XYZ file of C-alpha atoms in Angstrom:
478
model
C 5.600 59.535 -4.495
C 1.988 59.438 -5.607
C 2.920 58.903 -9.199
C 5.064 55.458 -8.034
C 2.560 54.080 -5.698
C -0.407 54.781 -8.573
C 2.462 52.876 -11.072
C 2.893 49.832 -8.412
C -1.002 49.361 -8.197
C -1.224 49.450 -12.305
C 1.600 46.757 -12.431
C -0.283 44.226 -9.867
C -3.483 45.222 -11.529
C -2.405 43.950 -14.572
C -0.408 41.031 -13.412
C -3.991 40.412 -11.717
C -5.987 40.353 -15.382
C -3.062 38.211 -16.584
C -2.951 35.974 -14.010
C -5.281 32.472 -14.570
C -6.550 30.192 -11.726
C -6.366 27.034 -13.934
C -2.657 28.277 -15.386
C 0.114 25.309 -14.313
C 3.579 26.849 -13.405
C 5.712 24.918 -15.757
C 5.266 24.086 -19.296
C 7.641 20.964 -20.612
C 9.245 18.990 -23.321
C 10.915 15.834 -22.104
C 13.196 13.917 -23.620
C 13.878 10.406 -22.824
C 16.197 7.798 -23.877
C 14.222 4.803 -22.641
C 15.912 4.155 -19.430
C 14.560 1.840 -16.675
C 13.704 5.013 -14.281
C 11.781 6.727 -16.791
C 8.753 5.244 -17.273
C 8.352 6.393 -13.556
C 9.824 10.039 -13.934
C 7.612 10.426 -16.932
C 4.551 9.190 -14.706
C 5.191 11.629 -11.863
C 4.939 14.668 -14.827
C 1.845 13.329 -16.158
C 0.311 12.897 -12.909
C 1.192 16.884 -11.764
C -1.744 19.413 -12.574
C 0.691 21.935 -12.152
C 2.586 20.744 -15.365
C 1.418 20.974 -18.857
C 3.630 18.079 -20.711
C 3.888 19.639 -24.370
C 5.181 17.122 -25.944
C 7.986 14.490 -25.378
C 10.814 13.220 -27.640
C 12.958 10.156 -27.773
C 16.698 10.341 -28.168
C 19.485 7.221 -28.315
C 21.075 6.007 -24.737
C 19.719 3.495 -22.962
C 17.601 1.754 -25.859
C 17.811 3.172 -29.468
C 15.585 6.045 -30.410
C 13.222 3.635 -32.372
C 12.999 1.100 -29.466
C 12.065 4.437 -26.667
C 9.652 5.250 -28.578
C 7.739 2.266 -28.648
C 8.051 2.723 -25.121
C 6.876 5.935 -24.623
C 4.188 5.569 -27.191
C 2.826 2.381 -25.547
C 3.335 4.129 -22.067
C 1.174 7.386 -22.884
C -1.509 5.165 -25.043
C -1.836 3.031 -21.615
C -2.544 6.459 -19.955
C -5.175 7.218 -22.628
C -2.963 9.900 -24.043
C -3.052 9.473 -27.598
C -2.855 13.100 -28.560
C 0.179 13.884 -26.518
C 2.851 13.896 -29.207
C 6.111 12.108 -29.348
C 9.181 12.743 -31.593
C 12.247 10.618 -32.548
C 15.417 11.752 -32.899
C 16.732 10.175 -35.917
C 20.242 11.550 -36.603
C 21.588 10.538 -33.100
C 24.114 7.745 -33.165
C 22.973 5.376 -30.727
C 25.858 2.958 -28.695
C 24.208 -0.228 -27.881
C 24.888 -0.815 -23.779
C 25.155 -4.257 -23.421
C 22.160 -4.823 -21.288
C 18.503 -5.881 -22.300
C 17.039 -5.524 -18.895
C 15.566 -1.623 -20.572
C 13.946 -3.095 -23.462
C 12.403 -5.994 -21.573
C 10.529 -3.476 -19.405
C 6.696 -3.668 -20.258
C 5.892 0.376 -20.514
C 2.126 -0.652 -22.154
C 0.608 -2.872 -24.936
C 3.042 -2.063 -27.931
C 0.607 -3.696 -30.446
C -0.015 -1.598 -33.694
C 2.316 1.250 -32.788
C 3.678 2.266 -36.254
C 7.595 3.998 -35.697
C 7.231 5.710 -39.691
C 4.450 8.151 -38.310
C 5.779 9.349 -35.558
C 7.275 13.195 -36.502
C 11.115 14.598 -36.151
C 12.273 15.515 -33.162
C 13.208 18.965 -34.439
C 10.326 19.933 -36.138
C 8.296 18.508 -33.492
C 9.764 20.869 -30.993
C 9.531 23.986 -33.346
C 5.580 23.093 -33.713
C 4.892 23.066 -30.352
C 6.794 26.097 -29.366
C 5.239 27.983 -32.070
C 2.054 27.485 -30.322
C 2.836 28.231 -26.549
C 3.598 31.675 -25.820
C 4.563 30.665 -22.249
C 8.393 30.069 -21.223
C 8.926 26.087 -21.308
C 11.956 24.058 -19.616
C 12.886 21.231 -21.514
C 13.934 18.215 -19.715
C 16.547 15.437 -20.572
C 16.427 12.299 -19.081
C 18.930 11.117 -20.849
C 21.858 12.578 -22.870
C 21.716 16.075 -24.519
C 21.996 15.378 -28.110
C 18.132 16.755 -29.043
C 18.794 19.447 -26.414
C 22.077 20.229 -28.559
C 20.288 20.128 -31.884
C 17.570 22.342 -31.031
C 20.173 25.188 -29.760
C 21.727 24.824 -32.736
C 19.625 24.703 -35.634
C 16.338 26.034 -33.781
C 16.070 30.284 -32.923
C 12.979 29.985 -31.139
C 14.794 27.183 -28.774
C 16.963 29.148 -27.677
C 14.147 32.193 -27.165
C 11.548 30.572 -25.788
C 13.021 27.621 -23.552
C 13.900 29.177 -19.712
C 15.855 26.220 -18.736
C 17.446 22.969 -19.167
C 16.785 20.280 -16.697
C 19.505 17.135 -17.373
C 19.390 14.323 -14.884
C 23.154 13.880 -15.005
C 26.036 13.262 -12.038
C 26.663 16.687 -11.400
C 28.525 20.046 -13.163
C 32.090 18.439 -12.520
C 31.247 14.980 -13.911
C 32.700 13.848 -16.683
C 32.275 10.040 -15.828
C 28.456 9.329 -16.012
C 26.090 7.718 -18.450
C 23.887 10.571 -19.398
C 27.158 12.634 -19.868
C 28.981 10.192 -22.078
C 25.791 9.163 -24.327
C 26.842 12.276 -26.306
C 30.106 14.155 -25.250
C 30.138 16.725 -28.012
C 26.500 17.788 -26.787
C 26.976 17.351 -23.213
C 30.452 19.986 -23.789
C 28.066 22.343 -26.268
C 25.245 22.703 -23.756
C 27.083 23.172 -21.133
C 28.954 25.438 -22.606
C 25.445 27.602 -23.918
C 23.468 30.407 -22.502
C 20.515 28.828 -21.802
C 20.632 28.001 -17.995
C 21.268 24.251 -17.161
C 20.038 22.809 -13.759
C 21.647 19.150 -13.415
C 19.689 16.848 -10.883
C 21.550 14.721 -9.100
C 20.335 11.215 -8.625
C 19.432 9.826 -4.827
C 22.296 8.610 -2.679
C 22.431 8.641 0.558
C 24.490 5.713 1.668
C 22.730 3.171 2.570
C 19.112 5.166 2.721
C 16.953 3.359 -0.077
C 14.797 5.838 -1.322
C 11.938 3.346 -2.079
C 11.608 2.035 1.641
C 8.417 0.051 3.088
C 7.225 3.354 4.353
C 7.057 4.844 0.737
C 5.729 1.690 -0.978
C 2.806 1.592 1.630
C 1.940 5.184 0.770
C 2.462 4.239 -2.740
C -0.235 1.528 -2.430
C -2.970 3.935 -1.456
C -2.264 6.272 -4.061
C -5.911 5.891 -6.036
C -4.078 7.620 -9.561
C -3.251 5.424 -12.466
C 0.038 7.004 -12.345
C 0.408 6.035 -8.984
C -1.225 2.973 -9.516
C 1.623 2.113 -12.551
C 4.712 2.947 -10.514
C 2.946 1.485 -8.067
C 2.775 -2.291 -9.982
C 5.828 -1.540 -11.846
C 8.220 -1.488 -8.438
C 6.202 -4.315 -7.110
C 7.050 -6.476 -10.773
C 8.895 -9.566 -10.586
C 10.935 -6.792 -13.592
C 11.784 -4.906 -11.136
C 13.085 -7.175 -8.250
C 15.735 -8.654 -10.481
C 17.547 -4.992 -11.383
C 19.213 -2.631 -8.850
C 18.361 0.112 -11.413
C 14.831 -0.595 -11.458
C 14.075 0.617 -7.457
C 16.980 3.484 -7.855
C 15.660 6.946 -7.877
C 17.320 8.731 -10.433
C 15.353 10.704 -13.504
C 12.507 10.722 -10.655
C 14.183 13.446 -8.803
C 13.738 15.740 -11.977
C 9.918 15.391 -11.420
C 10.759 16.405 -7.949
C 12.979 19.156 -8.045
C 11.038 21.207 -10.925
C 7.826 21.092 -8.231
C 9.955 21.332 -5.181
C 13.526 23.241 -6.012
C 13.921 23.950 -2.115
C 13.968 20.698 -0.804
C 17.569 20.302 -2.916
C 20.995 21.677 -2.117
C 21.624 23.978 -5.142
C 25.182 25.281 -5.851
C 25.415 27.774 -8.976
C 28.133 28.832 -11.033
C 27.651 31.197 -13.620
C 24.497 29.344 -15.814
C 25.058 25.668 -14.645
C 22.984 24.433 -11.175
C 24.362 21.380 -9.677
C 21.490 20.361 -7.418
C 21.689 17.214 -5.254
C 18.304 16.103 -3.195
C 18.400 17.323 0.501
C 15.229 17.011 2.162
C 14.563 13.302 1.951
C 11.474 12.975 3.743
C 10.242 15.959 2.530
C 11.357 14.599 -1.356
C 9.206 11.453 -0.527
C 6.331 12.907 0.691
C 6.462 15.208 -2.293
C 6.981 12.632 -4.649
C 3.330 11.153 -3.426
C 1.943 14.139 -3.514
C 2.359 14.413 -7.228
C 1.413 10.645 -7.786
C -1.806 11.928 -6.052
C -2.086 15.080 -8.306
C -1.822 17.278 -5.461
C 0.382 19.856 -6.881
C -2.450 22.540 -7.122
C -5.809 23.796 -6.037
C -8.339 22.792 -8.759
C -11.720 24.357 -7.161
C -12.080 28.426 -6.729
C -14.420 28.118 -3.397
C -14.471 24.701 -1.948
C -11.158 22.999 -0.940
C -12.564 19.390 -1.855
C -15.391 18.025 -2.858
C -17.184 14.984 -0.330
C -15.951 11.505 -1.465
C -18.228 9.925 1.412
C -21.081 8.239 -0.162
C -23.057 9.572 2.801
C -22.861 12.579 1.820
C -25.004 11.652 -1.206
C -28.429 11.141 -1.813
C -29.302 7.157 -1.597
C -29.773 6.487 -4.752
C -26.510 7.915 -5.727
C -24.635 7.126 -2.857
C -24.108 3.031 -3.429
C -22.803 3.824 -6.740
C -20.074 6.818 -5.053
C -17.004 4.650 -4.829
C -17.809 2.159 -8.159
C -17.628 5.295 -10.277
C -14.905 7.045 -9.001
C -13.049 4.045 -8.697
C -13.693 2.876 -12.700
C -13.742 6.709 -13.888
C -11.680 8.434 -11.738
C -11.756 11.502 -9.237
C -12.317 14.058 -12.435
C -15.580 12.177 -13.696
C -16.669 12.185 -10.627
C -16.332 15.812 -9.275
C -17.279 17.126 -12.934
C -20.509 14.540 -12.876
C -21.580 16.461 -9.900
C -20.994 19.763 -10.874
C -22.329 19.584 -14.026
C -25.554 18.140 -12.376
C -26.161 20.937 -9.581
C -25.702 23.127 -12.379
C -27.968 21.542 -14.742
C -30.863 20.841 -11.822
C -31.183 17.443 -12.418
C -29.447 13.976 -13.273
C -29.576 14.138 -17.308
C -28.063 10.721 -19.503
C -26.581 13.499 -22.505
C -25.243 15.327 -19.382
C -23.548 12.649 -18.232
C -22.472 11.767 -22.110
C -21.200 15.452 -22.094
C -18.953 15.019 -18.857
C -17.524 11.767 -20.015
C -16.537 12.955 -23.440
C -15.429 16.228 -21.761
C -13.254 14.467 -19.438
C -11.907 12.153 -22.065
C -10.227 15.459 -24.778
C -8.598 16.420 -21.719
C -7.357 12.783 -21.414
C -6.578 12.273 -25.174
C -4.457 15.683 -25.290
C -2.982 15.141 -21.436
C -4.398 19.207 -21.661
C -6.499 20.790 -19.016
C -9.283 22.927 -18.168
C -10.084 26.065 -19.729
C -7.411 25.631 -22.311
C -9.870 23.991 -25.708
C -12.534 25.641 -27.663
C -15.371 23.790 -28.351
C -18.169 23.518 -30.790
C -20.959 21.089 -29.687
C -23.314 19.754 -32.774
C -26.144 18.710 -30.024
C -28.035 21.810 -31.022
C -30.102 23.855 -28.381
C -32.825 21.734 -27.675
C -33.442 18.900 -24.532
C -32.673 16.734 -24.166
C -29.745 16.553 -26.471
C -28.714 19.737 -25.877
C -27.947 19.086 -22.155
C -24.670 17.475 -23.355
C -23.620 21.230 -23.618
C -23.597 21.568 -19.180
C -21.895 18.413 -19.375
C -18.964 19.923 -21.574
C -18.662 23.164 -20.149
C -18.224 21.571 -16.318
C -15.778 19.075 -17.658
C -13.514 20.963 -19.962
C -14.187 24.570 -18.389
C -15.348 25.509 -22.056
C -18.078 27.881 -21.011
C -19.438 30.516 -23.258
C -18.457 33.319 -20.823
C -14.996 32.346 -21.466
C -16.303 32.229 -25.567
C -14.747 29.111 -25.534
C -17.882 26.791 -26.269
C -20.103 27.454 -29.366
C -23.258 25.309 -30.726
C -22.455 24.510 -34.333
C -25.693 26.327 -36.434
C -25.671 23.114 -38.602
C -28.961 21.115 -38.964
C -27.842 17.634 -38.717
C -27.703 17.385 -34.620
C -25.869 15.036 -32.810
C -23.991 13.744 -29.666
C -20.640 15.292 -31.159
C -18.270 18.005 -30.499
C -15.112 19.728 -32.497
C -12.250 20.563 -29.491
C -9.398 22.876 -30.679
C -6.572 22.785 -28.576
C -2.995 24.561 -29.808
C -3.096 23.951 -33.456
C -4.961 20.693 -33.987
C -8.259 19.643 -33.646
C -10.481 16.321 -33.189
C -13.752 15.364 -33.234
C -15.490 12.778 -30.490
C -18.614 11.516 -31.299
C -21.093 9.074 -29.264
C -21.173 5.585 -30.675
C -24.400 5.666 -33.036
C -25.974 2.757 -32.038
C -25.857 3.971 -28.168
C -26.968 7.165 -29.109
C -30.243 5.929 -30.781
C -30.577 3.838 -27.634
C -30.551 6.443 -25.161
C -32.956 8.439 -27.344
C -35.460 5.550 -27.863
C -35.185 4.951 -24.466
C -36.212 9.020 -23.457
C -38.450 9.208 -26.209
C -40.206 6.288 -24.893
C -40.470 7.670 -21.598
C -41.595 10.646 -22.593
C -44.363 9.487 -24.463
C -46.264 7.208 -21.623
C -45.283 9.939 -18.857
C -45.009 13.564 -20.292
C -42.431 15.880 -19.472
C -44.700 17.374 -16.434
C -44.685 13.960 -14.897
C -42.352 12.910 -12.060
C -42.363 9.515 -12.774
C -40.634 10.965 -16.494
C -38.017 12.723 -13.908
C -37.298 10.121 -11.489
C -37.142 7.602 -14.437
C -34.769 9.902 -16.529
C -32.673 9.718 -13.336
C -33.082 6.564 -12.684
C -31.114 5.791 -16.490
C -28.583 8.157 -16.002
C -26.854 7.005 -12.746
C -26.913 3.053 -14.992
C -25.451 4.991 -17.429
C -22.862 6.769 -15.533
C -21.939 3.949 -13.877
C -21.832 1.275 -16.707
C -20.559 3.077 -19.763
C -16.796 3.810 -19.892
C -15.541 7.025 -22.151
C -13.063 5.109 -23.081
C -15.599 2.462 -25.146
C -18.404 4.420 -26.173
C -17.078 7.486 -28.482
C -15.492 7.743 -32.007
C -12.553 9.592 -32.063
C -11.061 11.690 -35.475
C -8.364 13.723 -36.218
C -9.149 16.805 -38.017
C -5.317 18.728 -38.143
């Protein structure tokens, strides 16, 4: 008896080690074909921390594979995305549907986006799996003809994908749209090992899923996910197609976060699972616009949002900030100053260029390893807090390493699966800031506190004025 309690405690000791607060519960790959309802089922992934979107891929249906990914492309560079891959399926045989409603949608500016460089679905997906030893589900939003490839001609699909998530009309249905885009798929997958969970669209008579109630709740949502679904089912677009205010591939978003609030009936490997709990679906479904999915902090439940709560000069700048920057800038800005004992500018730099990899890759915390080229000297060094509280880089975690290379500047190298980028400060801001300190430091001396209260003084301008998403150089190393 002793010898299987002492073999139960080594088990949950070692599921303990394994375990990570920061960890989401579901790794994806979507695919999409373009369809009105995506751009907000896509949204509602982005928006969950408790999903880690690996990559998505574009397949014919609605709009041809070319034409979804100028959609999705557009869509994630809106979202400041631009390292979040996206794949085309180019062998799929695409039926034109009749209808241009889809590709009049407006998913983000599609200026510039070049359709030659994007990669193959296939070796896309083999990449990415290659590089995530977790489990992954791979959703389909539309038909199952990359879904069908991948089992096919890819052995590491088929070992390291859990499930299949199809928005479809059910295990029976042989009459629907995403069932029809590619018969010979639909048949082969369904026919697979690989378990298959079909999500049924909402219907409920009469019940319209988007009511006033939801569109109110909607409003408040302070997310730019939230914010996009938000202006999208408000559009002029919108009000002119049924399809546009149907919930459909949105239920997928809901049912991988909240499986019990559906009515699942399984049969051997296939899941036919129709939404059940509407309310509970809805208030779900804000809940993820909000990013509410998970707990982010490991001893506080929130941090204060009340300007109050802040020191004065601080405070009248609370809700500018987090409105321009966002919750995250916000909540690492203050950590990263506690921590660092007092308001710094190449803190601040640190936090915003911390917060914006995260952004760029749609990764999260804990998950890069970075090497900062701002050396170990104040006050350039103190860009190195203001990566560690943003991306959760620390050097206890040997994540975050100061490059040994002379040259010093407000850059860092972030590694995240295989590939890696460099962000670096804008040059002629960086001499600015540092003229400006220098200066200061000059009349006032580092023991004065008119230095202190004037370093302060330039960072809150700073933190409120300069955007991440103006003031760095981006490059792509691999």
């Amino acid at each position: 008896m002793k010898k299987y309690i002492f073999l139960i405690f080594l088990i949950l000791f070692a599921e303990g080690l394994n375990a990570h607060p920061w960890k989401p519960s579901h790794y994806v790959i979507i695919d999409t074909d373009g369809g009105i309802d995506d751009i907000k089922a896509i949204s509602m992934f982005l928006a969950s921390h408790d999903v880690r979107v690996l990559a998505i891929t574009v397949s014919p249906g609605v709009l041809s594979a070319e034409k979804a990914y100028i959609k999705v492309r557009s869509l994630l560079d809106s979202y400041h995305h631009e390292g979040l891959q996206v794949g085309i399926n180019r062998t799929g045989s695409y039926k034109p549907t009749g209808s241009s409603f889809a590709a009049e949608i407006i998913w983000g500016n599609e200026s510039g986006i070049d359709i030659t460089k994007a990669p193959d679905v296939l070796p896309l997906i083999k990449d990415v799996l290659s590089n995530e030893s977790t489990k992954i589900s791979f959703i389909s939003l539309g038909g199952l003809t990359t879904a069908s490839m991948a089992i096919r001609d890819l052995p590491l699909f088929r070992e390291q994908v859990k499930d299949i998530i199809w928005s479809a009309d059910g295990a029976e249905d042989k009459k629907g749209f995403n069932y029809n885009i590619d018969k010979i798929a639909s048949v082969a997958v369904l026919k697979q090992e690989i378990p298959v969970k079909i999500v049924r669209s909402f219907e409920k008579g009469n019940t319209v899923f988007y009511d006033e109630e939801f569109l109110k709740a909607l409003q408040r949502v302070s997310t730019p996910y939230g914010k996009r679904i938000s202006a999208f089912l408000e559009s002029g677009s919108a009000n002119t197609h049924e399809f546009a205010k149907s919930a459909v591939d949105e239920m997928v978003a809901v049912f991988l976060h909240y499986p019990s609030l559906f009515i699942n009936k399984t049969a051997g490997n296939i899941s036919d699972c129709s939404p059940g709990d509407i309310s509970g679906i809805r208030e779900s479904a804000i809940r993820i616009l909000k990013g509410e999915t998970v707990e982010e902090n490991q001893l506080i439940k929130n941090l204060p949002l009340d300007p109050d709560f802040y020191f004065d000069d601080i405070s009248i700048y609370v809700n500018e900030i987090i409105e321009k920057y966002g919750h995250e800038e916000w909540v690492s800005g203050v950590f990263a100053s506690e921590m660092h004992r007092h308001l710094g500018v190449f803190e601040i730099i640190g936090v915003k260029m911390g917060i914006r990899v995260i952004e760029y890759f749609k990764a999260g915390v804990d998950e890069f390893s970075v090497v900062s080229f701002a050396g170990s000297n104040p006050p350039l060094s103190c860009m190195n807090d203001g990566l560690l509280s943003s991306t959760g880089a620390t050097p206890g975690h040997g994540l975050l390493s100061v490059s040994s290379d002379p040259d010093k500047s407000p850059s860092a190298e972030f590694t995240y699966k295989n590939r890696k980028i460099r962000i670096t400060l804008k040059p002629e801001l960086a001499e600015k800031i540092s003229a400006e300190t220098k200066e200061i430091n000059f009349i006032y001396g580092l023991d004065s506190d008119i230095y202190w209260e004037l370093v302060r003084k330039n960072t809150i301008k700073y933190w409120k004025d300069l955007d991440r998403h103006e003031i760095f150089l981006i490059e792509e190393i691999r």
